[in-house]
Coordinates of C-alpha atoms in Angstrom, one line a residue:
Chain A
M1 CA -33.9 16.6 14.7
I2 CA -36.1 13.6 15.0
S3 CA -38.7 15.5 17.0
K4 CA -38.8 18.1 14.2
R5 CA -39.4 15.4 11.6
N6 CA -42.0 13.7 13.6
S7 CA -44.3 16.8 13.7
R8 CA -43.7 17.6 10.0
E9 CA -44.6 14.0 8.9
K10 CA -47.4 13.4 11.3
A11 CA -49.8 13.8 8.6
S12 CA -49.1 10.8 6.9
P13 CA -48.5 7.7 9.4
F14 CA -47.2 5.7 6.5
R15 CA -44.1 8.0 5.9
W16 CA -43.5 8.2 9.7
T17 CA -43.4 4.3 10.2
L18 CA -41.1 4.2 7.1
A19 CA -38.6 6.6 8.5
K20 CA -38.6 4.7 11.6
K21 CA -38.2 1.3 9.8
K22 CA -35.3 2.8 7.8
I23 CA -33.6 3.8 11.0
V24 CA -34.0 0.2 12.4
W25 CA -32.5 -1.2 9.2
A26 CA -29.7 1.2 9.1
Y27 CA -28.6 -0.1 12.5
I28 CA -29.0 -3.7 11.8
F29 CA -26.9 -3.2 8.7
L30 CA -24.4 -1.4 10.6
A31 CA -24.3 -3.8 13.5
I32 CA -21.6 -5.9 12.4
P33 CA -19.1 -3.1 11.2
I34 CA -19.8 -1.3 14.6
V35 CA -18.9 -4.2 16.5
F36 CA -15.8 -4.9 14.3
F37 CA -14.8 -1.3 14.6
A38 CA -15.2 -1.2 18.3
Y39 CA -13.6 -4.4 19.0
I40 CA -10.6 -4.7 16.3
R41 CA -9.8 -1.0 15.9
I42 CA -10.8 1.0 18.6
Y43 CA -10.3 -1.2 21.9
P44 CA -6.8 -2.0 20.6
T45 CA -5.9 1.3 20.0
F46 CA -6.6 2.1 23.8
F47 CA -5.1 -1.3 24.6
A48 CA -1.7 -0.1 23.1
F49 CA -1.9 3.2 25.1
Q50 CA -2.5 1.1 28.2
M51 CA 0.2 -1.5 27.3
S52 CA 2.8 1.4 27.1
L53 CA 2.2 2.2 30.7
H54 CA 2.8 -1.2 31.9
D55 CA 6.0 -3.5 32.0
Y56 CA 4.0 -5.8 29.7
N57 CA 5.6 -9.1 29.0
P58 CA 3.1 -12.1 28.2
M59 CA 5.4 -14.6 29.5
A60 CA 5.3 -13.0 33.1
V61 CA 2.6 -13.6 35.7
E62 CA 2.3 -10.0 36.4
Q63 CA 2.3 -6.9 34.1
P64 CA 3.1 -4.1 36.6
F65 CA 2.1 -0.6 35.9
V66 CA 5.3 1.6 35.5
G67 CA 3.7 5.0 34.3
F68 CA 5.7 6.7 31.8
E69 CA 8.9 4.7 32.3
N70 CA 8.6 3.1 28.8
Y71 CA 8.5 6.4 27.2
E72 CA 11.4 7.6 29.4
K73 CA 13.5 4.7 28.2
V74 CA 12.8 5.8 24.7
F75 CA 13.9 9.2 25.2
T76 CA 17.0 8.3 27.2
E77 CA 18.0 5.8 24.3
L78 CA 17.3 8.7 21.9
S79 CA 19.5 10.8 23.8
K80 CA 22.4 8.5 24.2
K81 CA 25.2 8.9 21.9
K82 CA 24.6 5.4 20.4
S83 CA 21.9 3.1 20.7
I84 CA 19.7 0.7 18.5
T85 CA 16.6 2.9 19.0
K86 CA 18.4 5.8 18.3
S87 CA 19.5 4.3 15.0
A88 CA 15.9 3.1 14.3
F89 CA 14.5 6.5 14.5
Q90 CA 17.4 8.0 12.4
N91 CA 17.3 5.7 9.8
T92 CA 13.5 6.0 9.5
I93 CA 14.1 9.7 9.0
S94 CA 16.8 9.4 6.6
Y95 CA 14.3 7.1 4.6
V96 CA 11.8 9.7 4.6
V97 CA 13.9 12.7 3.9
F98 CA 15.7 11.1 1.0
G99 CA 13.1 8.5 -0.1
V100 CA 10.0 10.9 -0.5
P101 CA 11.3 13.7 -2.5
I102 CA 13.6 11.5 -4.8
Q103 CA 10.7 9.1 -5.5
L104 CA 8.2 12.0 -6.2
C105 CA 10.6 14.0 -8.4
L106 CA 11.3 11.1 -10.6
A107 CA 7.4 10.1 -10.6
L108 CA 6.7 13.7 -11.7
C109 CA 9.3 13.6 -14.5
I110 CA 8.0 10.3 -15.8
A111 CA 4.3 11.5 -15.5
L112 CA 5.0 14.5 -17.6
M113 CA 6.8 12.6 -20.4
L114 CA 4.0 10.0 -20.4
N115 CA 1.5 12.7 -20.5
E116 CA 3.1 14.0 -23.6
I117 CA 3.0 10.7 -25.6
R118 CA 0.4 8.7 -27.0
F119 CA 1.8 5.6 -28.7
M120 CA 2.5 2.9 -26.3
S121 CA 1.7 5.0 -23.3
T122 CA -0.6 2.3 -21.9
L123 CA 2.3 -0.3 -22.0
Y124 CA 4.7 2.2 -20.2
R125 CA 2.0 2.8 -17.8
I126 CA 1.7 -0.9 -17.0
L127 CA 5.3 -1.6 -16.9
F128 CA 5.9 1.3 -14.5
F129 CA 3.1 -0.1 -12.2
L130 CA 4.0 -3.7 -12.1
P131 CA 6.5 -3.4 -9.1
F132 CA 3.9 -1.7 -7.1
V133 CA 1.4 -4.6 -7.2
T134 CA 4.1 -7.4 -6.6
S135 CA 5.0 -8.4 -3.1
T136 CA 7.6 -6.5 -1.4
I137 CA 9.1 -9.5 0.3
A138 CA 9.5 -11.3 -3.1
I139 CA 10.9 -8.3 -4.9
A140 CA 13.1 -7.3 -1.9
W141 CA 14.6 -10.6 -2.1
V142 CA 15.3 -10.5 -5.7
F143 CA 17.2 -7.2 -5.2
R144 CA 19.0 -8.5 -2.6
M145 CA 20.5 -11.1 -4.8
L146 CA 21.1 -8.2 -7.4
Y147 CA 23.2 -6.4 -4.8
Q148 CA 25.2 -9.7 -4.0
P149 CA 29.0 -9.2 -4.2
R150 CA 30.2 -12.0 -6.7
F151 CA 27.1 -12.8 -8.8
G152 CA 24.8 -10.0 -8.3
L153 CA 23.7 -8.2 -11.6
F154 CA 24.8 -4.8 -10.2
N155 CA 28.1 -5.9 -9.8
V156 CA 28.2 -7.4 -13.1
I157 CA 27.3 -4.3 -14.6
L158 CA 29.9 -2.4 -12.7
Q159 CA 32.4 -5.0 -14.0
W160 CA 31.2 -4.4 -17.7
L161 CA 31.9 -0.8 -17.2
S162 CA 35.2 -1.5 -15.8
L163 CA 34.2 0.3 -12.3
P164 CA 35.1 -1.0 -8.9
Q165 CA 33.0 -3.7 -7.2
Q166 CA 30.6 -2.5 -4.4
P167 CA 29.7 -4.3 -1.2
F168 CA 26.0 -2.6 -1.4
L169 CA 24.1 -4.4 1.4
K170 CA 27.2 -5.3 3.4
R171 CA 28.8 -2.3 4.4
P172 CA 26.9 0.2 6.6
E173 CA 27.3 3.3 4.5
Q174 CA 25.8 1.6 1.5
A175 CA 23.1 -0.5 2.9
L176 CA 20.5 2.0 3.6
P177 CA 20.7 3.7 0.1
S178 CA 20.5 0.6 -1.5
I179 CA 17.4 -0.5 0.4
L180 CA 16.1 3.1 -0.3
A181 CA 16.8 2.4 -4.1
L182 CA 14.4 -0.6 -3.9
V183 CA 11.6 1.1 -2.1
I184 CA 11.8 4.1 -4.5
W185 CA 11.8 1.8 -7.5
Q186 CA 8.9 -0.2 -6.2
G187 CA 6.4 2.7 -5.3
M188 CA 7.2 5.1 -8.1
G189 CA 4.4 3.5 -10.5
F190 CA 1.7 4.5 -7.9
A191 CA 2.9 8.1 -7.6
V192 CA 3.1 8.2 -11.7
I193 CA -0.4 7.3 -11.7
I194 CA -1.7 9.7 -9.1
F195 CA 0.1 12.4 -11.0
L196 CA -1.1 11.4 -14.4
A197 CA -4.7 11.6 -12.9
G198 CA -4.0 15.1 -11.6
L199 CA -2.5 16.0 -15.0
K200 CA -5.6 15.2 -16.7
Q201 CA -7.5 17.4 -14.4
I202 CA -5.8 20.6 -15.5
P203 CA -8.0 22.0 -18.3
R204 CA -6.3 22.0 -21.9
T205 CA -7.4 25.7 -22.3
Y206 CA -4.5 26.9 -20.0
Y207 CA -2.0 25.4 -22.1
E208 CA -3.5 26.6 -25.4
A209 CA -3.4 30.2 -23.8
A210 CA 0.2 29.5 -22.8
E211 CA 1.0 28.6 -26.3
V212 CA -0.7 31.5 -27.8
D213 CA 1.3 33.8 -25.5
G214 CA 4.5 32.0 -26.6
A215 CA 5.4 30.6 -22.9
S216 CA 8.6 28.5 -22.6
R217 CA 8.1 24.8 -21.7
W218 CA 9.5 25.7 -18.3
H219 CA 7.3 28.6 -17.7
T220 CA 4.3 26.5 -18.8
F221 CA 5.5 23.9 -16.2
R222 CA 6.3 26.5 -13.4
Y223 CA 3.5 28.5 -13.6
I224 CA 0.6 26.4 -15.0
T225 CA 1.4 22.5 -14.2
F226 CA 3.1 22.7 -11.0
P227 CA 0.5 25.1 -9.1
L228 CA -2.5 23.0 -10.6
L229 CA -0.7 19.9 -9.6
N230 CA -0.6 21.0 -6.1
P231 CA -3.3 18.9 -4.6
S232 CA -1.8 15.6 -6.1
I233 CA 1.6 16.6 -4.8
V234 CA 0.4 17.3 -1.3
Y235 CA -1.5 14.1 -1.3
L236 CA 1.4 12.1 -2.4
L237 CA 3.7 13.8 0.0
V238 CA 1.7 12.8 2.9
L239 CA 0.9 9.3 1.8
Q240 CA 4.4 8.3 0.9
T241 CA 5.6 10.2 4.0
I242 CA 3.5 8.0 6.1
S243 CA 4.6 4.7 4.2
F244 CA 8.2 5.7 4.6
L245 CA 7.9 6.1 8.3
R246 CA 6.2 2.6 8.5
M247 CA 9.1 0.8 6.7
F248 CA 9.5 -2.8 7.7
A249 CA 9.2 -5.6 4.9
P250 CA 12.1 -4.3 2.7
V251 CA 14.4 -4.0 5.7
I252 CA 13.5 -7.4 7.2
A253 CA 14.1 -9.3 3.7
M254 CA 17.4 -7.6 2.8
T255 CA 19.3 -7.6 5.8
E256 CA 21.1 -10.5 7.5
Q257 CA 18.5 -12.6 9.5
G258 CA 16.1 -9.5 9.3
S259 CA 18.6 -7.8 11.8
G260 CA 18.4 -4.3 10.4
G261 CA 22.1 -4.5 9.8
P262 CA 25.1 -4.2 9.0
L263 CA 25.6 -2.4 12.4
N264 CA 22.1 -1.5 12.7
S265 CA 22.5 1.0 9.7
T266 CA 19.2 0.2 8.1
T267 CA 16.7 -0.8 11.1
T268 CA 13.6 1.3 11.2
V269 CA 11.2 2.1 14.1
V270 CA 8.7 -0.7 13.0
L271 CA 11.4 -3.3 12.7
R272 CA 12.7 -2.4 16.4
V273 CA 9.1 -2.5 17.5
Y274 CA 8.6 -6.0 15.9
R275 CA 12.1 -7.3 17.6
E276 CA 11.4 -5.9 21.0
A277 CA 7.7 -7.1 21.0
F278 CA 7.9 -10.4 19.4
Q279 CA 11.4 -11.6 20.0
S280 CA 12.3 -10.2 23.2
F281 CA 8.8 -9.9 24.4
N282 CA 9.1 -6.4 25.9
M283 CA 5.7 -5.5 24.6
G284 CA 5.3 -2.4 27.0
Y285 CA 8.5 -0.8 25.7
A286 CA 7.5 -1.8 22.1
S287 CA 4.0 -0.3 22.6
S288 CA 5.5 3.0 23.8
M289 CA 7.6 3.2 20.6
T290 CA 4.2 2.7 18.5
V291 CA 2.5 5.4 20.1
V292 CA 5.7 7.6 19.4
L293 CA 5.3 6.5 15.9
F294 CA 1.6 7.2 15.8
A295 CA 2.3 10.7 17.0
M296 CA 4.6 11.3 14.2
I297 CA 2.0 10.0 11.6
L298 CA -0.6 12.4 13.3
G299 CA 1.7 15.2 13.0
V300 CA 2.0 14.6 9.2
T301 CA -1.6 14.2 8.8
I302 CA -2.3 17.3 10.8
V303 CA -0.1 19.4 8.6
Q304 CA -1.5 17.9 5.5
L305 CA -5.2 18.9 6.9
S306 CA -3.9 22.5 7.7
I307 CA -2.4 22.8 4.2
T308 CA -5.6 21.5 2.6
S309 CA -7.9 23.5 4.5
R310 CA -5.9 26.8 3.9
R311 CA -6.0 26.3 0.2
I312 CA -9.9 26.1 0.3
N313 CA -10.1 29.2 2.3
Chain B
M1 CA 11.2 28.5 -28.6
E2 CA 8.8 27.6 -31.5
S3 CA 7.0 30.4 -33.4
V4 CA 3.4 30.1 -33.1
T5 CA 1.8 29.5 -36.4
P6 CA -2.0 29.0 -37.6
S7 CA -0.7 25.6 -38.7
N8 CA 0.7 24.8 -35.3
I9 CA -2.4 25.6 -33.3
F10 CA -4.2 23.3 -35.7
K11 CA -1.7 20.4 -35.5
D12 CA -2.1 20.7 -31.5
K13 CA -5.9 20.8 -31.8
G14 CA -5.8 17.5 -33.9
R15 CA -4.1 15.6 -31.1
G16 CA -7.2 15.2 -28.6
S17 CA -6.9 14.8 -25.0
S18 CA -3.0 15.0 -24.4
V19 CA -2.1 18.1 -22.7
G20 CA 1.1 20.2 -21.9
K21 CA 2.7 20.6 -25.5
A22 CA 3.9 24.1 -25.5
G23 CA 6.8 24.0 -28.2
D24 CA 6.6 20.4 -29.1
S25 CA 9.3 19.1 -31.4
W26 CA 10.3 15.9 -32.9
A27 CA 13.4 15.8 -31.0
H28 CA 11.7 16.3 -27.6
K29 CA 9.4 13.4 -28.3
F30 CA 12.3 11.1 -29.3
F31 CA 13.9 11.9 -26.1
S32 CA 11.0 11.2 -23.8
Y33 CA 10.5 7.8 -25.6
L34 CA 14.1 7.2 -25.2
L35 CA 14.1 8.0 -21.5
L36 CA 10.8 6.2 -20.8
T37 CA 12.0 3.0 -22.6
L38 CA 15.3 3.0 -20.3
I39 CA 13.2 3.4 -17.1
A40 CA 10.8 0.7 -18.5
F41 CA 13.8 -1.4 -18.8
T42 CA 15.1 -0.9 -15.4
M43 CA 11.4 -1.8 -14.3
I44 CA 11.4 -5.3 -16.0
V45 CA 15.1 -6.4 -15.4
P46 CA 14.5 -7.5 -11.8
F47 CA 11.7 -9.7 -12.9
M48 CA 13.7 -11.2 -15.8
W49 CA 16.6 -11.8 -13.2
M50 CA 14.2 -13.5 -10.9
L51 CA 12.7 -15.7 -13.7
S52 CA 16.1 -16.4 -15.3
T53 CA 17.6 -17.4 -11.9
S54 CA 14.5 -19.7 -11.2
L55 CA 15.4 -21.6 -14.4
K56 CA 19.0 -22.1 -13.6
P57 CA 20.5 -25.2 -12.3
E58 CA 22.3 -25.0 -9.2
K59 CA 25.7 -25.0 -10.4
E60 CA 25.0 -21.9 -12.5
I61 CA 23.5 -19.8 -9.6
L62 CA 26.7 -18.4 -8.7
R63 CA 28.2 -17.7 -12.0
R64 CA 28.1 -14.3 -13.7
N65 CA 25.9 -15.4 -16.8
I66 CA 22.4 -13.5 -17.1
F67 CA 20.7 -16.2 -19.0
P68 CA 20.6 -20.0 -17.8
I69 CA 22.9 -22.0 -20.1
E70 CA 21.1 -25.1 -19.4
P71 CA 17.5 -24.2 -18.3
T72 CA 15.9 -26.5 -16.1
M73 CA 12.6 -26.8 -14.3
D74 CA 14.1 -28.5 -11.3
N75 CA 13.9 -25.7 -8.9
Y76 CA 10.1 -25.7 -9.5
S77 CA 9.9 -29.3 -8.8
E78 CA 12.0 -29.2 -5.8
V79 CA 10.0 -26.0 -4.3
I80 CA 6.7 -27.7 -5.1
N81 CA 7.4 -31.2 -3.9
E82 CA 10.1 -30.3 -1.1
T83 CA 8.9 -27.5 0.7
D84 CA 5.4 -26.1 2.1
L85 CA 5.0 -23.6 -0.9
P86 CA 2.0 -25.3 -2.1
L87 CA 0.4 -25.0 1.3
W88 CA 1.5 -21.2 1.7
Y89 CA 0.0 -20.7 -1.9
K90 CA -3.3 -22.1 -0.5
N91 CA -3.2 -20.2 2.6
S92 CA -2.6 -17.0 0.9
F93 CA -5.4 -17.7 -1.6
I94 CA -7.8 -18.6 1.1
V95 CA -7.2 -15.7 3.1
A96 CA -7.4 -13.3 0.3
V97 CA -10.4 -14.6 -0.9
I98 CA -12.3 -14.7 2.5
S99 CA -11.3 -11.1 3.2
T100 CA -12.2 -9.8 -0.2
I101 CA -15.5 -11.3 -0.1
S102 CA -16.2 -10.0 3.3
V103 CA -14.9 -6.4 2.6
A104 CA -16.8 -6.3 -0.7
F105 CA -20.2 -7.3 1.1
F106 CA -19.8 -5.3 4.5
D107 CA -18.0 -2.1 3.0
A108 CA -20.6 -2.0 0.4
L109 CA -23.5 -2.3 3.0
A110 CA -22.0 0.1 5.4
G111 CA -21.3 2.6 2.4
F112 CA -25.0 2.0 1.4
V113 CA -26.2 2.8 4.9
F114 CA -23.9 6.1 5.2
A115 CA -25.0 7.2 1.6
K116 CA -28.6 6.6 1.7
Y117 CA -30.0 6.6 5.3
E118 CA -30.6 9.1 7.9
F119 CA -30.4 7.9 11.6
P120 CA -29.5 9.5 14.9
G121 CA -25.7 9.0 15.5
K122 CA -24.8 8.9 11.7
R123 CA -22.1 11.4 11.8
P124 CA -20.2 10.5 15.0
I125 CA -20.3 6.8 13.8
F126 CA -19.0 7.7 10.5
I127 CA -16.2 10.0 11.9
I128 CA -15.1 7.1 14.3
F129 CA -14.9 4.8 11.5
L130 CA -12.7 7.3 9.6
T131 CA -10.4 8.4 12.3
S132 CA -9.6 4.7 12.8
L133 CA -7.8 5.1 9.5
M134 CA -5.2 7.4 11.1
V135 CA -4.1 4.8 13.8
P136 CA -1.3 3.0 11.8
T137 CA -1.9 -0.8 12.1
E138 CA 1.8 -1.2 13.6
M139 CA 0.3 0.3 16.9
L140 CA -2.3 -2.3 16.9
L141 CA -0.2 -5.4 16.2
I142 CA 0.7 -6.3 19.8
P143 CA -2.8 -5.8 21.2
W144 CA -4.1 -8.1 18.3
F145 CA -1.5 -10.6 19.1
I146 CA -2.6 -10.7 22.7
M147 CA -5.9 -10.8 21.7
S148 CA -5.6 -13.6 19.3
S149 CA -3.8 -15.8 21.8
N150 CA -6.5 -15.1 24.4
P151 CA -9.7 -14.6 22.3
P152 CA -13.0 -13.8 24.6
I153 CA -14.3 -17.2 23.5
G154 CA -13.1 -20.4 21.9
P155 CA -9.4 -21.5 21.2
S156 CA -6.6 -19.3 20.2
W157 CA -6.7 -17.6 16.8
V158 CA -3.0 -18.1 16.2
D159 CA -2.4 -20.4 13.1
T160 CA -5.9 -20.0 11.9
Y161 CA -7.3 -18.5 8.8
W162 CA -9.5 -16.4 10.9
G163 CA -6.4 -15.3 12.7
I164 CA -4.5 -14.1 9.8
A165 CA -7.5 -12.4 8.0
F166 CA -9.4 -10.8 10.8
P167 CA -7.7 -7.4 10.9
G168 CA -8.8 -6.6 7.5
V169 CA -12.5 -8.3 6.9
I170 CA -13.9 -4.9 6.9
T171 CA -12.0 -1.7 6.2
A172 CA -12.8 2.0 6.8
A173 CA -11.2 3.2 3.5
G174 CA -13.4 0.8 1.6
I175 CA -16.4 2.1 3.3
F176 CA -15.5 5.5 2.6
L177 CA -15.2 4.7 -1.0
M178 CA -18.4 2.8 -1.3
R179 CA -20.2 5.8 0.5
Q180 CA -18.8 8.2 -2.2
F181 CA -20.2 6.0 -5.0
M182 CA -23.4 4.9 -3.5
Q183 CA -24.4 8.6 -3.0
G184 CA -24.8 8.4 -6.8
V185 CA -27.7 5.9 -6.6
P186 CA -31.0 7.6 -7.2
D187 CA -33.1 8.1 -4.6
E188 CA -36.4 7.7 -6.5
L189 CA -35.3 4.3 -7.6
L190 CA -34.9 3.2 -4.0
D191 CA -38.3 4.7 -3.3
A192 CA -39.9 2.9 -6.2
G193 CA -38.5 -0.2 -4.8
R194 CA -39.9 0.4 -1.3
I195 CA -43.5 1.0 -2.9
D196 CA -43.3 -2.1 -4.7
G197 CA -42.5 -4.0 -1.5
V198 CA -39.0 -4.6 -1.8
S199 CA -37.2 -5.1 1.4
E200 CA -34.5 -2.8 2.6
F201 CA -31.8 -5.4 2.2
G202 CA -33.4 -6.3 -1.4
L203 CA -32.8 -2.6 -2.3
F204 CA -29.2 -2.8 -1.3
W205 CA -28.7 -6.2 -2.9
R206 CA -30.8 -5.6 -6.1
V207 CA -30.6 -2.0 -6.4
A208 CA -27.6 -0.4 -5.0
V209 CA -25.0 -3.2 -5.7
P210 CA -25.5 -3.7 -9.5
L211 CA -25.3 0.0 -9.9
S212 CA -22.0 0.1 -8.0
L213 CA -20.1 -2.8 -9.8
P214 CA -17.3 -0.9 -11.1
A215 CA -16.5 0.6 -7.6
I216 CA -17.0 -2.8 -5.8
G217 CA -14.7 -4.4 -8.6
A218 CA -12.0 -1.9 -8.1
L219 CA -12.2 -2.4 -4.2
C220 CA -12.0 -6.0 -4.8
I221 CA -8.9 -6.0 -7.0
F222 CA -7.1 -3.9 -4.3
N223 CA -8.2 -5.7 -1.5
F224 CA -7.0 -9.0 -3.0
L225 CA -3.7 -7.5 -4.1
G226 CA -3.3 -6.1 -0.7
N227 CA -4.0 -9.4 1.3
W228 CA -2.0 -11.4 -1.2
N229 CA 1.3 -9.1 -0.4
A230 CA 0.3 -8.7 3.1
F231 CA 3.3 -9.5 5.4
I232 CA 3.7 -8.0 9.1
W233 CA 0.5 -9.3 10.6
P234 CA 0.8 -12.8 8.8
L235 CA 4.3 -13.0 10.0
I236 CA 3.1 -12.5 13.7
A237 CA -0.3 -14.3 13.5
T238 CA 1.6 -17.7 12.3
T239 CA 4.3 -19.9 14.0
R240 CA 3.8 -23.2 12.2
S241 CA 5.0 -23.3 8.5
E242 CA 1.8 -25.1 7.3
M243 CA -0.1 -22.0 8.3
F244 CA 2.3 -19.3 6.6
T245 CA 1.1 -17.3 3.8
L246 CA 3.5 -16.7 0.7
P247 CA 5.4 -13.8 1.8
V248 CA 6.0 -15.1 5.3
G249 CA 7.1 -18.4 3.7
I250 CA 9.5 -16.8 1.2
Q251 CA 11.0 -14.9 4.2
Q252 CA 11.5 -18.1 6.2
F253 CA 13.3 -19.8 3.4
S254 CA 16.5 -18.1 4.4
S255 CA 16.6 -19.1 8.0
E256 CA 19.3 -21.7 7.3
A257 CA 22.9 -20.7 6.9
D258 CA 23.3 -20.9 3.4
T259 CA 20.8 -18.7 1.3
P260 CA 19.1 -21.2 -1.4
W261 CA 18.8 -18.2 -4.0
N262 CA 17.5 -20.4 -6.6
L263 CA 14.5 -21.7 -4.4
I264 CA 13.9 -18.2 -3.3
M265 CA 13.7 -16.8 -6.7
T266 CA 11.6 -19.7 -7.8
G267 CA 9.1 -18.9 -4.9
A268 CA 9.2 -15.3 -5.8
S269 CA 8.4 -16.2 -9.4
L270 CA 5.6 -18.4 -8.3
S271 CA 4.1 -15.7 -6.1
V272 CA 4.7 -12.8 -8.6
V273 CA 3.9 -14.1 -11.9
P274 CA 0.0 -15.1 -11.5
L275 CA -0.6 -11.6 -10.0
L276 CA 1.2 -9.9 -12.9
I277 CA -1.1 -11.6 -15.2
V278 CA -4.3 -10.5 -13.2
V279 CA -3.0 -7.1 -13.2
I280 CA -2.1 -7.1 -16.9
I281 CA -5.7 -8.1 -17.6
F282 CA -7.4 -5.8 -15.1
Q283 CA -4.8 -3.0 -15.7
R284 CA -7.6 -0.2 -17.0
Y285 CA -9.6 -0.9 -13.8
I286 CA -6.8 -0.9 -11.6
I287 CA -5.1 2.3 -12.9
E288 CA -8.5 4.0 -13.0
G289 CA -9.6 2.8 -9.6
I290 CA -6.1 4.2 -7.9
A291 CA -6.8 7.7 -9.8
L292 CA -10.2 7.5 -8.5
T293 CA -9.6 6.8 -4.9
G294 CA -6.3 8.9 -5.1
L295 CA -8.1 12.1 -5.9
K296 CA -10.7 11.5 -3.5
G297 CA -8.4 10.7 -0.6

């Protein structure tokens, strides 16, 4: 490529040196980012793989090579009837399977309603958006208080409505949905904004045509809005799936001593990684779990890419 | 459904940019407003509860009244005078500012190079930058921790501002965003600058950056928010209370046997309220920025 350019530009030595100068400057400008990515992003990625093949404990003198033993341990734990690791993976999948569809359906309904109104729509948009920009830890603690048995707001409301009091975070069956409710609540505003942007892209003439044809509201949604909103839906599905797979902060903030309890009913893969790596110092084992998480996220991304590219073709 | 009359079409045209109103009616709008108001209410109530608890005297915390009977600022003075919260505030602010300035500069510069320069290795380098987005930070936490404890030169990075900030001082997503934006900078303008003897860095600093300020602004706001709220890495990178950031500090409030709800709610209020004000001021840019980056993604 360069030699081609050289022969073409030989006639004017000024441009030739300019092209060369630009190449040099491009490298100078990129030097720090390249070093940064190599040392802070790429090297640690390989380091994590390498660590997962060792019995890596920073407190020990030696870090013996153990091959795939850590991975075997992950899969033995997963095949056991009951283990913390199995709970972690099961809960993480529950968060994704229930959280993503509920959040996106709610957000789509809100976006459709917001798209139809003009008066005060900015105010609503800001209000729906506020939870998304607040610190997860701070707001998770607020929800933890709202869920408290004696003085929490939710139980106060239940009492007003003469309904039985609920233990929420204190009972294994209720704890995961309670945490999920916070996460859905907090992230919904983001999905609303993306959906609204997607709705704005749909040409108005389509709706005018539908109206002339006398299409019902449902048909307009089913045959115009929904198909044309598909890029936003796929984008959000992937993004939210990944963010639910990586769930950590709400669980550590809302469970007793950040344990993912009661009885490991809310613990997640990342919480398990954190506790194994930084409380038990089983860093090799923890690394192998992060590699499994990475594989899951990669799988989601590949599915997205294949869907998106199929649509383009 | 509603019959289509000429007056109906006329009415719809008058309504400007809003879309999706096949068969619009007064009742439908009323219903939308009712539901939206209800949802908006559920969005505010937790914040109101947080503020109201932070103003309650200790004896009212476990009572079922929603608003404080005798509002007091005691919790605020206790949190400010008797805990490390002012330090956490300072730490969060310093870390967020350092990384935001760094991200704004380096992401814009790298975006400028990828948008406006041709050089051997451009595509592979760009692709490597982008693929790093696919690796979840959770996978890098353990290596980062080992690297921070034994850096190649100098003392340990644990419990330093650099140690908290380093993973986020340059971001691939930001570089990608800036590249998209800088592609709109006209080449003629850059060439005119070159003929006038402006240095390559001068072209970036005095031509490309001023033309990309909206994108840089959005990048800065997101970065500041992200760093202010960041939790998992600051949790690992700090061990001493004086070096905690706000979210880490709030999480550690509870480590005693009894949960000091009033202090936690006060800390949460102090961490959330300034941010809410910033968000309300910049809401247009933030919402537009999300829509912009979101659709590109």
